[in-house]
PDB file of C-alpha atoms in Angstrom:
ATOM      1  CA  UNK B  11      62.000   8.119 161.176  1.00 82.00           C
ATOM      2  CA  UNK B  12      63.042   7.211 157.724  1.00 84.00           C
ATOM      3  CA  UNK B  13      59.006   5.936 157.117  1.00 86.00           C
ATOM      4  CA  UNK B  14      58.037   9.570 158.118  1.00 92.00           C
ATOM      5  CA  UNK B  15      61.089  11.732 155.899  1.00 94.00           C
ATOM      6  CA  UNK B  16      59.148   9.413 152.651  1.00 92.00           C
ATOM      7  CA  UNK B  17      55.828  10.116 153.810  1.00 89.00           C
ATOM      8  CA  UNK B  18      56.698  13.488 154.390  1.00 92.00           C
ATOM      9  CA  UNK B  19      58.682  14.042 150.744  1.00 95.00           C
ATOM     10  CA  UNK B  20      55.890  11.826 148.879  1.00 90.00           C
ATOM     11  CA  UNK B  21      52.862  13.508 149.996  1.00 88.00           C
ATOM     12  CA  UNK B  22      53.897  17.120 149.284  1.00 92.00           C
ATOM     13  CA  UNK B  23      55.378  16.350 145.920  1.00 91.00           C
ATOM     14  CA  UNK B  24      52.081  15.494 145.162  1.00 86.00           C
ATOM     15  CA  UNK B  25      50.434  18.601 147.081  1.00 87.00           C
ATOM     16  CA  UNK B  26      52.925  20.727 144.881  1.00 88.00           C
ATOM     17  CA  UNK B  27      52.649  18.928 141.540  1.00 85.00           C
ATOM     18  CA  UNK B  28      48.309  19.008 141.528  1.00 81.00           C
ATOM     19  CA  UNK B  29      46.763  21.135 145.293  1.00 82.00           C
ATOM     20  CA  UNK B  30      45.741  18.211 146.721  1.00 78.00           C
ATOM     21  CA  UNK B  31      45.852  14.404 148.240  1.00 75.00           C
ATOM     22  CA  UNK B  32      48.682  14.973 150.411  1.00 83.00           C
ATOM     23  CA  UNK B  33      46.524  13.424 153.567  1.00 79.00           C
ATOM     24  CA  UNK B  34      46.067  10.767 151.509  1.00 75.00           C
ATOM     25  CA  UNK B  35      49.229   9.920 150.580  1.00 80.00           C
ATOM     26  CA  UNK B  36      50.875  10.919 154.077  1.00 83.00           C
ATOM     27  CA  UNK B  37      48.080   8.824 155.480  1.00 76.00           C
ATOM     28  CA  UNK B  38      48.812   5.549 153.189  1.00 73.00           C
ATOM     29  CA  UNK B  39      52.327   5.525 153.740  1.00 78.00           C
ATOM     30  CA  UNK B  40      52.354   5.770 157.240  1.00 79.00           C
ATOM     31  CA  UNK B  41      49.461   3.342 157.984  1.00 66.00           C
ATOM     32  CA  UNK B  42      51.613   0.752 157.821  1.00 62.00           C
ATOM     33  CA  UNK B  43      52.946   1.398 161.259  1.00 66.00           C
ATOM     34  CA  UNK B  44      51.629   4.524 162.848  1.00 69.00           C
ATOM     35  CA  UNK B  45      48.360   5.026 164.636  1.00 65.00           C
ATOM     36  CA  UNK B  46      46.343   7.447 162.896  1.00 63.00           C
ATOM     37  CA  UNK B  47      45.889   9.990 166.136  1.00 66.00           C
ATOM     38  CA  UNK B  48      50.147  10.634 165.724  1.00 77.00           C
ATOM     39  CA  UNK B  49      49.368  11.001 162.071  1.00 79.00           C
ATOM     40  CA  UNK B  50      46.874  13.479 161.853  1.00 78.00           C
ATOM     41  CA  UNK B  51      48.364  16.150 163.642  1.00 84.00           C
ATOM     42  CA  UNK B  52      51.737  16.519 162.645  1.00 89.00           C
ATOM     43  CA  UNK B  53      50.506  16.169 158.626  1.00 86.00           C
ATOM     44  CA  UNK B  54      47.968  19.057 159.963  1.00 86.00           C
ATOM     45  CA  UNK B  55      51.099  21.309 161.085  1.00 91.00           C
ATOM     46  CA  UNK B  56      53.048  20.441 157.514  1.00 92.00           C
ATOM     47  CA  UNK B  57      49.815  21.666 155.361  1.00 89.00           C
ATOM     48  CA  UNK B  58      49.309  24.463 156.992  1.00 90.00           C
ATOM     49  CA  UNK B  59      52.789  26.728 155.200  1.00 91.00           C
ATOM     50  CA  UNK B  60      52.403  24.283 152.324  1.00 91.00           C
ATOM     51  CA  UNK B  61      48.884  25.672 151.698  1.00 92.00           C
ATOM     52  CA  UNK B  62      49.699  29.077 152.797  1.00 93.00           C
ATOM     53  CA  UNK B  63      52.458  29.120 150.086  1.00 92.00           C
ATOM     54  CA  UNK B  64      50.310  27.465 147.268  1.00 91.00           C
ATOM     55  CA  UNK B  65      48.010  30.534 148.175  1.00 93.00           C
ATOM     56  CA  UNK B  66      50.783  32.887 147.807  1.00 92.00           C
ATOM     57  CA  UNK B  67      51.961  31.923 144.908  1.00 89.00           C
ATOM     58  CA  UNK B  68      48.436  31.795 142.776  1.00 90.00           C
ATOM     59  CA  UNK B  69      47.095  34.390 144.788  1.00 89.00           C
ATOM     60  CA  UNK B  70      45.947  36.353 141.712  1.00 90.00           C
ATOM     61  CA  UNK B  71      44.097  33.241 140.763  1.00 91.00           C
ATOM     62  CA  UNK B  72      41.781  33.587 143.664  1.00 92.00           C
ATOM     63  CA  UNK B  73      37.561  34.078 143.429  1.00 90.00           C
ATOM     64  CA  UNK B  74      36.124  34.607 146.289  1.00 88.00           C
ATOM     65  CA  UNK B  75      32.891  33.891 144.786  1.00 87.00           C
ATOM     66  CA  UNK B  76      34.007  30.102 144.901  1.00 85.00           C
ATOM     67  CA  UNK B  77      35.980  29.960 148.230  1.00 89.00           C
ATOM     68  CA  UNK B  78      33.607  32.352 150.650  1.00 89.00           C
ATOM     69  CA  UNK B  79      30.300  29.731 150.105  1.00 85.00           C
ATOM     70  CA  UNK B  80      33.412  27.060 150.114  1.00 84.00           C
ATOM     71  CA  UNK B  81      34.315  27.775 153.289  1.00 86.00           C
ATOM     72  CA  UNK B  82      31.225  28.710 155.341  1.00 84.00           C
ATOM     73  CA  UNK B  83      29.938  24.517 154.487  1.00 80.00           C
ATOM     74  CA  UNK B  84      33.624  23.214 155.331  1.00 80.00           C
ATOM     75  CA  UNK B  85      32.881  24.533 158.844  1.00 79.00           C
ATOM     76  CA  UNK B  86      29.374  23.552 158.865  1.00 77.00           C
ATOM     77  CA  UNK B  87      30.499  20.331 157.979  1.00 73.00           C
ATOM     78  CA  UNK B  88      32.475  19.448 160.891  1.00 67.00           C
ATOM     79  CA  UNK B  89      29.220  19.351 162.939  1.00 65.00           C
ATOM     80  CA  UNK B  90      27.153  16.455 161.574  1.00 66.00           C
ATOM     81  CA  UNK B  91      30.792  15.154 161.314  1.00 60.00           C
ATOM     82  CA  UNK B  92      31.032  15.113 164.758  1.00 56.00           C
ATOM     83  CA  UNK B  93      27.581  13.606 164.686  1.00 60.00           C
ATOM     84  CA  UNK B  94      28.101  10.845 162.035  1.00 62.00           C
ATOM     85  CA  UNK B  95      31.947  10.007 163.643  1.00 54.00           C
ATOM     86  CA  UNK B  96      30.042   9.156 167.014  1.00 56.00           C
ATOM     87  CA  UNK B  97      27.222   6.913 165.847  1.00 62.00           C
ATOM     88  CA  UNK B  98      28.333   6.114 162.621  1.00 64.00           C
ATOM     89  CA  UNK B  99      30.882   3.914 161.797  1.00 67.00           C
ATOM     90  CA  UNK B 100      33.553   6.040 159.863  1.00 63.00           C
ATOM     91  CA  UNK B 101      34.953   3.460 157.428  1.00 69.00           C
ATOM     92  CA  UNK B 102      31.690   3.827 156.236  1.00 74.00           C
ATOM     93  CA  UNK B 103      31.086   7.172 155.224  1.00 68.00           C
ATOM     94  CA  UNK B 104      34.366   7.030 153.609  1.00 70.00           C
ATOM     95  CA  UNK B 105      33.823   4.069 151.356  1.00 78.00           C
ATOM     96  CA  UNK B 106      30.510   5.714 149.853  1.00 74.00           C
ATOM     97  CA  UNK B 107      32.446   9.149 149.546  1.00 70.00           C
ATOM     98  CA  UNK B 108      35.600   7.260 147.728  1.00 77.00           C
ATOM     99  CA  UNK B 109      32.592   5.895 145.576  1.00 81.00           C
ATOM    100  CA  UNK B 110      31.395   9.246 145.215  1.00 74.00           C
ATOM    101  CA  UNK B 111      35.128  10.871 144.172  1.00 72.00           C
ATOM    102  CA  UNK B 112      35.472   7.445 141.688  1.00 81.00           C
ATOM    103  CA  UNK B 113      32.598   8.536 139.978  1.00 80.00           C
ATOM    104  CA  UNK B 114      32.884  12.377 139.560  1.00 72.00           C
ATOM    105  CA  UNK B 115      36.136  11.683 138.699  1.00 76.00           C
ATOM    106  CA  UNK B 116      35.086   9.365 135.338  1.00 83.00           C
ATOM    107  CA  UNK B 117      32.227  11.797 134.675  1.00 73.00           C
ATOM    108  CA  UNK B 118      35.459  14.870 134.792  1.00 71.00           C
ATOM    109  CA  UNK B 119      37.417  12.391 132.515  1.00 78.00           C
ATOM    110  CA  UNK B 120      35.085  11.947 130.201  1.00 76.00           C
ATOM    111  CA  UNK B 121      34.172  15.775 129.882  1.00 69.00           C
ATOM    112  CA  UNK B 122      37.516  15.987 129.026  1.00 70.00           C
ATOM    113  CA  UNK B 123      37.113  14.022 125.871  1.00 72.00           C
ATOM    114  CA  UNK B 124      33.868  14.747 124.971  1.00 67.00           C
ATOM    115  CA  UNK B 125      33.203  18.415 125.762  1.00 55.00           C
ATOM    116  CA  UNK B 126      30.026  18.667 123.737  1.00 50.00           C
ATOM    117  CA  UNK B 127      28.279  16.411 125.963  1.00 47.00           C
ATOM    118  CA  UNK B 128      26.347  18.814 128.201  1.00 47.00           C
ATOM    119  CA  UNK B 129      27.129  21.464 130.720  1.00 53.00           C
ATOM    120  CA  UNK B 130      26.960  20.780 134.282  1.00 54.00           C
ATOM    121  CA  UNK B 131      23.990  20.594 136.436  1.00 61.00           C
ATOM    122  CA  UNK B 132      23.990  23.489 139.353  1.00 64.00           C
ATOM    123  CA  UNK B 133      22.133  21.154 141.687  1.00 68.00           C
ATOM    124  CA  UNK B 134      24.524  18.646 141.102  1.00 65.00           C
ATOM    125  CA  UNK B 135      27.113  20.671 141.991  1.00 63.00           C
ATOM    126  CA  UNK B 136      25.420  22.188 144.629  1.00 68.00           C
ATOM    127  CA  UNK B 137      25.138  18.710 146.295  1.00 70.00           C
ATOM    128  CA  UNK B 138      29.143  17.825 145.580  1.00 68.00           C
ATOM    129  CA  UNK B 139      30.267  21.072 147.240  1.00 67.00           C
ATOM    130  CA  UNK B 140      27.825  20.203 150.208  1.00 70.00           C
ATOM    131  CA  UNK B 141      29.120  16.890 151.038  1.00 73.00           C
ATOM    132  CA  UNK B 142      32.622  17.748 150.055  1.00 71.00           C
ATOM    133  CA  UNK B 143      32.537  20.579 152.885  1.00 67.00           C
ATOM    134  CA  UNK B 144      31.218  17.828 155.190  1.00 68.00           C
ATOM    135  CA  UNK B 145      33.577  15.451 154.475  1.00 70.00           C
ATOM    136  CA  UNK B 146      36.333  17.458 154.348  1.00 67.00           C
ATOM    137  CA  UNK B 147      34.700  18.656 158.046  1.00 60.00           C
ATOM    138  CA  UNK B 148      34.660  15.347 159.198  1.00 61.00           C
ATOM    139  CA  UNK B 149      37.959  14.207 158.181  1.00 62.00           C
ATOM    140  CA  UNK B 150      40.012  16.337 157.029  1.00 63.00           C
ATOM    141  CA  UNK B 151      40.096  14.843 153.485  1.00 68.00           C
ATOM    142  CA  UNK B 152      39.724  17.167 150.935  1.00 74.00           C
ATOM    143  CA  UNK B 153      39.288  14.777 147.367  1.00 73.00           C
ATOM    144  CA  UNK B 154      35.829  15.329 147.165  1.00 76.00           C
ATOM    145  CA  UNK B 155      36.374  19.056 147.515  1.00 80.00           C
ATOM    146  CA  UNK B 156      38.989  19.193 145.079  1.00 80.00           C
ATOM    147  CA  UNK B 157      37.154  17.100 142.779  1.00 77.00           C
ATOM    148  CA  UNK B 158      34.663  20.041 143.399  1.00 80.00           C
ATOM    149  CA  UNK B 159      36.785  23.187 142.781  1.00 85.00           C
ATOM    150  CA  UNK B 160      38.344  21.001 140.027  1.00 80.00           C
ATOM    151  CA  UNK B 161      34.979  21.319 138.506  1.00 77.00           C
ATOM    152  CA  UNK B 162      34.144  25.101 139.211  1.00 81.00           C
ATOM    153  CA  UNK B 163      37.817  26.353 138.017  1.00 84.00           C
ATOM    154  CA  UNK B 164      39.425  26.582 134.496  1.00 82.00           C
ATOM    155  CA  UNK B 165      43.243  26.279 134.765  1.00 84.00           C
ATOM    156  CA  UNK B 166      45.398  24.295 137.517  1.00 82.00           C
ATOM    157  CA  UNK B 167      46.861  27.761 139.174  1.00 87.00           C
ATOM    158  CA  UNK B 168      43.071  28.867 139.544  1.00 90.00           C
ATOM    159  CA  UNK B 169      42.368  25.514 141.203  1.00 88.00           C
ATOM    160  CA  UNK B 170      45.428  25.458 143.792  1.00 89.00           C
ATOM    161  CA  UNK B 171      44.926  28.820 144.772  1.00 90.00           C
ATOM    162  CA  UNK B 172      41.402  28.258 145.754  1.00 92.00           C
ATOM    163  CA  UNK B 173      41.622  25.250 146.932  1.00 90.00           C
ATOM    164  CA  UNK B 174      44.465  25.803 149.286  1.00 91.00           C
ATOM    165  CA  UNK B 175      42.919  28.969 150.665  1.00 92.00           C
ATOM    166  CA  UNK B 176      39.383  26.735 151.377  1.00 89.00           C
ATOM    167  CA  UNK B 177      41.998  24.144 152.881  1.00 88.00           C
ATOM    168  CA  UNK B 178      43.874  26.923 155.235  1.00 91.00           C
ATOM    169  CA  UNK B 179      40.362  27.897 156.675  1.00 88.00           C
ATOM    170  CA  UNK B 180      39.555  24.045 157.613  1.00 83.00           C
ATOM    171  CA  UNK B 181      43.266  23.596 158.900  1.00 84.00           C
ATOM    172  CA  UNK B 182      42.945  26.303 161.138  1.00 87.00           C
ATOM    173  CA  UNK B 183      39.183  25.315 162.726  1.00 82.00           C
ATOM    174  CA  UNK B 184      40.730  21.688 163.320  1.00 80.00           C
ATOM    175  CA  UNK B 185      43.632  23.018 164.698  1.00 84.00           C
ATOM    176  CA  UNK B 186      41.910  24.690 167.013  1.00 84.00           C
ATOM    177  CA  UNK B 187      39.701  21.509 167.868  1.00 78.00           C
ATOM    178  CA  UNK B 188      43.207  19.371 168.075  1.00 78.00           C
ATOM    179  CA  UNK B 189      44.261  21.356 170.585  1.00 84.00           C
ATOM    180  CA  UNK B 190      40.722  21.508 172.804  1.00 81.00           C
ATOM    181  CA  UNK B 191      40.721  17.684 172.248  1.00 74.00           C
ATOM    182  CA  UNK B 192      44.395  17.130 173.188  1.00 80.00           C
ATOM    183  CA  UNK B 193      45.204  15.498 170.446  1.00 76.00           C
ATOM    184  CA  UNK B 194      47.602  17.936 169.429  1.00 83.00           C
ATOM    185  CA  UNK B 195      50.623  17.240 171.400  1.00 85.00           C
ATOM    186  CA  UNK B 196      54.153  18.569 171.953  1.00 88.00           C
ATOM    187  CA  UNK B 197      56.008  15.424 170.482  1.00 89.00           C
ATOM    188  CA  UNK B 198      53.667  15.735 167.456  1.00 87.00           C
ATOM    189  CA  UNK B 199      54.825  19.737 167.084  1.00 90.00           C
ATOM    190  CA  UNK B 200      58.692  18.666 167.275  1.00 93.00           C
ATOM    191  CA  UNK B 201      58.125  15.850 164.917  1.00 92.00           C
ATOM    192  CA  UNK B 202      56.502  18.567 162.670  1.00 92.00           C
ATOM    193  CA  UNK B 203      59.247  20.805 162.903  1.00 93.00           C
ATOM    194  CA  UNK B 204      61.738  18.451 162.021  1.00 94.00           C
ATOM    195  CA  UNK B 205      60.118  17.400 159.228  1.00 94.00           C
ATOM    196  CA  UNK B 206      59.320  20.792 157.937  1.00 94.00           C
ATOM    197  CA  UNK B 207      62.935  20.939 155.725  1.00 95.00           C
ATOM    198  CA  UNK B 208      61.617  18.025 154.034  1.00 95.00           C
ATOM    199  CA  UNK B 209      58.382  19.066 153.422  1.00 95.00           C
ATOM    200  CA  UNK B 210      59.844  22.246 151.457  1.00 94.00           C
ATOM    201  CA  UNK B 211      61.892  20.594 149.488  1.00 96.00           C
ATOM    202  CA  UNK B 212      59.080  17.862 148.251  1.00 94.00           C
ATOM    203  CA  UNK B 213      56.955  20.987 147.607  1.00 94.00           C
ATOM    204  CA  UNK B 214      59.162  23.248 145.526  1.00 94.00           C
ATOM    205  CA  UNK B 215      60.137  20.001 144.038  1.00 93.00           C
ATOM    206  CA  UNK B 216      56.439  19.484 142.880  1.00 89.00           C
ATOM    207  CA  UNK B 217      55.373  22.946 141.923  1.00 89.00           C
ATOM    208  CA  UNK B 218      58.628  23.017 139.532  1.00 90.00           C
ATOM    209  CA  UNK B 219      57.032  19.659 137.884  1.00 87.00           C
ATOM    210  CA  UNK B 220      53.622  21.359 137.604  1.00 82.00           C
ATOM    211  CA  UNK B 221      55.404  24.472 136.117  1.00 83.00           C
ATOM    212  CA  UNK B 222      56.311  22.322 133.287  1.00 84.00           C
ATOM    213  CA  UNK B 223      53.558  20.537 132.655  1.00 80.00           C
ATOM    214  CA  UNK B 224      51.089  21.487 130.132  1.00 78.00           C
ATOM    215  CA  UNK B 225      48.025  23.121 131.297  1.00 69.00           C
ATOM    216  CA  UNK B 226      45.942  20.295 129.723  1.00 75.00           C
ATOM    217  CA  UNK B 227      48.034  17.725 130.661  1.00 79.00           C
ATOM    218  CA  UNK B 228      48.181  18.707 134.017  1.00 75.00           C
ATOM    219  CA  UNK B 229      44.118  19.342 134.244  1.00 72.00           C
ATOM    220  CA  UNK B 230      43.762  15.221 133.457  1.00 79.00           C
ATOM    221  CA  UNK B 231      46.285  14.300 135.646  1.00 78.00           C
ATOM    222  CA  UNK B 232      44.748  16.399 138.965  1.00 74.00           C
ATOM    223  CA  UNK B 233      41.660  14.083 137.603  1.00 78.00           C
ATOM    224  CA  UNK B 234      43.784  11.100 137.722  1.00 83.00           C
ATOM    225  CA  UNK B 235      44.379  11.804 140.999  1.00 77.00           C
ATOM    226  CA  UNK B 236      41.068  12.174 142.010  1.00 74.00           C
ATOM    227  CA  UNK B 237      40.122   8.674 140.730  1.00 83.00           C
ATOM    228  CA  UNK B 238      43.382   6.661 142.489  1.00 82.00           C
ATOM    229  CA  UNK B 239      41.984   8.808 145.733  1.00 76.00           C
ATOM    230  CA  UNK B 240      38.575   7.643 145.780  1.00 78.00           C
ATOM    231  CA  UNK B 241      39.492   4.134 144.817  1.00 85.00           C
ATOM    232  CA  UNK B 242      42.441   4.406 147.929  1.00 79.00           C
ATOM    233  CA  UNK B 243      39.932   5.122 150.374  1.00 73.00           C
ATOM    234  CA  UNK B 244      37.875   2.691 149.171  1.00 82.00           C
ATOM    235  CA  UNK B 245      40.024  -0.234 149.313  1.00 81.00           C
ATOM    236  CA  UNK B 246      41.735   1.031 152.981  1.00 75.00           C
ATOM    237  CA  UNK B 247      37.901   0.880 154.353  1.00 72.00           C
ATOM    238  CA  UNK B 248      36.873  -2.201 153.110  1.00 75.00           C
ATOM    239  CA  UNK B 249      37.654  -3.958 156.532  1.00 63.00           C
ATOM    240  CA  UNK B 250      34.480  -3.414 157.753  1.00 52.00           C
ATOM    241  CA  UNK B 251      32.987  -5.969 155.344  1.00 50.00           C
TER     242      UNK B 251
END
């Protein structure tokens, strides 16, 4: 249990402190010795009040311009995902999107430091917010689309608030498809609920950090994020080779 109170803490520090990569984290830790179908749904049950209160709080933040389109492809995308996760071999689709996230991620960095060096192409970003809806369809990773509403926002309350509302509308479709599948169980709901104290406390614990944290500061370290992310998934998939 102790390997699920870190995972737990860990993972929503970091959801607090910059929106995002709490699957991943949650995910890493618990890799070591628990099989990814007990994961899943309990870290689903956990996000779900984390994102609702990362909402809450930035609520004023919120353009629906950027989370309505958001949404509709994050739905859409769990269909070819459904496709592509039966004849398509998974760890592959996530090592070119953790290529993908490494990449937009250096181009974000390097914006930062060099502002003057050309605004952002629509069709580009019409493309990253595609296949960040489908993978974030397929599963349930959202570092592409925060890498995406990274992009598309200005300040880091802006970006949580959207991106948390985007991620309460995909929680709730693959809660719904948990339960249909039966991979949402009881023992995975209790396990959730015990865990739910610690999941507070890592959260407030990370939204007081991001308080603190200067906006610019905190902008490059959400892209920081984004880079360790992509390169994460693609070392954890590289056992196919």
């Amino acid at each position: 249990m102790f390997l699920w109170i870190l995972a737990a803490f860990c993972a929503f520090f970091v959801k607090g402190l910059c929106g995002f990569a709490n699957t991943l984290v949650f995910d890493t830790i618990l890799g070591f010795g628990v099989n990814n179908v007990n994961i899943s749904p309990v870290e689903l049950i956990l996000g779900y009040p984390a994102n609702i209160t990362l909402v809450y709080k930035n609520r004023k933040q919120i353009n629906k311009n950027i989370v309505i389109p958001l949404i509709i492809v994050v739905i859409l995308g769990s269909i070819p995902g459904a496709l592509v996760l039966r004849y398509v071999n998974a760890n592959i689709v996530k090592m070119i999107f953790g290529v993908m996230v490494t990449l937009v991620g250096i181009n974000m960095m390097y914006r930062e430091y060099k502002p003057s060096s050309g605004k952002s192409h629509k069709v580009f970003d019409i493309v990253i917010g595609i296949l960040a809806g489908a993978m974030c369809g397929m599963f349930g990773v959202g570092v592409l689309l925060a890498a995406f509403v990274s992009k598309v926002t200005k300040t880091s309350t802006e970006f949580k608030a959207n991106l948390s509302l985007v991620f309460i509308a995909e929680n709730t479709f693959r809660f719904i498809t948990y339960i249909f599948l039966g991979v949402m169980t009881f023992d995975s709901l209790i396990k959730a609920i015990c865990l739910v104290p610690v999941m507070i406390i890592g959260l407030w614990v990370g939204m007081k950090a991001g308080d603190i944290m200067d906006e610019k500061l905190m902008k490059k370290l959400v892209i920081i994020f984004l880079i360790i992310s992509g390169i994460a998934m693609i070392v954890n998939n590289m056992n196919i080779i």
